[in-house]
């Protein structure tokens, strides 16, 4: 019972800023359904943590990386059924999704970002 929500970097930032209330409702619904939620961002963690320097994003977004990642931290501390995973693009996200769904529910037991960064995932 795992759901993966793929997002571009700008969509991720928009979700955790202007779309935050809607996203909280989605998290609540997943929790009520006893579902595990993986938010897979199709960009690197490095770009996500410094998006204010990316011209294709910084002109559209008013939030800061600190604000966004404070919300990420709060969500993963409060909700044990959610993880955020940053991967290098759409093609890589497809590979990672396949790996997650064939790993026998290990995604609930490991830190997916750490596994990805160590090239285990």
Coordinates of C-alpha atoms in Angstrom, one line a residue:
X1 CA 0.0 0.0 0.0
X2 CA 2.6 2.5 -1.2
X3 CA 1.9 5.6 -3.3
X4 CA 4.6 7.6 -5.2
X5 CA 3.9 11.1 -6.1
X6 CA 6.3 12.4 -8.8
X7 CA 7.0 16.1 -8.8
X8 CA 9.2 18.5 -10.8
X9 CA 11.3 20.8 -8.6
X10 CA 9.0 23.8 -9.2
X11 CA 5.9 21.7 -8.4
X12 CA 7.5 20.4 -5.2
X13 CA 8.3 24.0 -4.1
X14 CA 4.8 25.1 -5.0
X15 CA 3.2 22.2 -3.1
X16 CA 5.2 23.1 0.0
X17 CA 4.4 26.8 -0.2
X18 CA 1.1 27.8 -1.8
X19 CA -0.3 24.3 -2.0
X20 CA 0.6 23.2 1.5
X21 CA -2.9 22.9 2.9
X22 CA -4.0 20.7 0.0
X23 CA -0.9 18.6 0.5
X24 CA -1.6 18.2 4.2
X25 CA -5.0 16.8 3.3
X26 CA -3.4 14.4 1.0
X27 CA -1.0 13.2 3.7
X28 CA -4.0 12.8 6.1
X29 CA -5.9 10.7 3.6
X30 CA -2.9 8.5 3.0
X31 CA -2.5 8.0 6.8
X32 CA -6.2 7.2 7.1
X33 CA -5.8 4.5 4.4
X34 CA -2.7 3.2 6.1
X35 CA -0.7 4.0 3.0
X36 CA 2.9 4.8 2.7
X37 CA 3.6 8.0 0.7
X38 CA 6.8 8.7 -1.2
X39 CA 7.2 12.2 -2.7
X40 CA 9.7 11.7 -5.5
X41 CA 11.2 14.9 -6.8
X42 CA 12.7 14.7 -10.3
X43 CA 15.7 16.9 -9.5
X44 CA 18.8 16.7 -7.3
X45 CA 18.8 17.6 -3.6
X46 CA 21.5 20.1 -4.4
X47 CA 19.3 22.0 -6.9
X48 CA 16.4 21.8 -4.4
X49 CA 18.4 23.2 -1.6
X50 CA 19.6 26.1 -3.7
X51 CA 16.7 26.8 -6.0
X52 CA 16.8 30.5 -5.4
X53 CA 19.8 30.5 -7.8
X54 CA 18.1 28.7 -10.6
X55 CA 16.6 31.3 -13.0
X56 CA 13.8 29.0 -14.3
X57 CA 12.5 28.6 -10.7
X58 CA 13.6 31.7 -8.7
X59 CA 11.5 34.1 -10.8
X60 CA 8.3 32.2 -10.0
X61 CA 8.7 31.3 -6.4
X62 CA 8.6 33.5 -3.4
X63 CA 9.6 30.9 -0.7
X64 CA 13.2 30.3 0.4
X65 CA 14.9 26.9 0.5
X66 CA 15.1 27.2 4.3
X67 CA 11.3 27.7 4.5
X68 CA 10.6 24.7 2.2
X69 CA 13.0 22.3 3.9
X70 CA 11.7 23.4 7.3
X71 CA 8.3 22.1 6.2
X72 CA 9.9 18.9 4.8
X73 CA 11.6 18.3 8.1
X74 CA 8.4 19.0 10.1
X75 CA 6.4 16.6 7.9
X76 CA 8.8 13.7 8.1
X77 CA 9.1 14.1 11.9
X78 CA 5.3 14.2 12.4
X79 CA 4.3 11.6 9.8
X80 CA 6.1 8.3 9.8
X81 CA 4.4 7.2 6.6
X82 CA 6.0 9.7 4.3
X83 CA 9.5 10.1 2.7
X84 CA 10.9 12.6 0.2
X85 CA 13.3 11.4 -2.4
X86 CA 15.3 13.5 -4.8
X87 CA 16.6 11.8 -8.0
X88 CA 18.4 13.0 -11.1
X89 CA 15.5 13.6 -13.6
X90 CA 12.5 11.8 -15.1
X91 CA 14.4 8.8 -16.5
X92 CA 16.1 8.1 -13.2
X93 CA 12.8 8.5 -11.4
X94 CA 11.3 5.7 -13.6
X95 CA 14.2 3.4 -12.7
X96 CA 13.9 4.2 -9.0
X97 CA 10.2 3.7 -8.9
X98 CA 10.6 0.2 -10.5
X99 CA 13.2 -0.6 -7.9
X100 CA 11.1 0.6 -5.0
X101 CA 8.1 -1.5 -6.1
X102 CA 10.2 -4.7 -6.5
X103 CA 12.1 -4.4 -3.2
X104 CA 9.5 -6.1 -1.1
X105 CA 8.3 -3.1 1.0
X106 CA 11.9 -2.2 2.1
X107 CA 11.0 1.4 1.4
X108 CA 9.2 1.5 4.8
X109 CA 12.3 0.4 6.7
X110 CA 15.1 2.4 5.1
X111 CA 16.0 6.0 4.4
X112 CA 15.3 6.2 0.7
X113 CA 17.5 9.3 0.1
X114 CA 20.4 7.7 1.9
X115 CA 20.0 4.5 -0.1
X116 CA 19.8 6.5 -3.4
X117 CA 22.9 8.6 -2.5
X118 CA 24.9 5.5 -1.7
X119 CA 23.7 3.9 -5.0
X120 CA 21.9 1.1 -3.2
X121 CA 18.6 2.1 -4.7

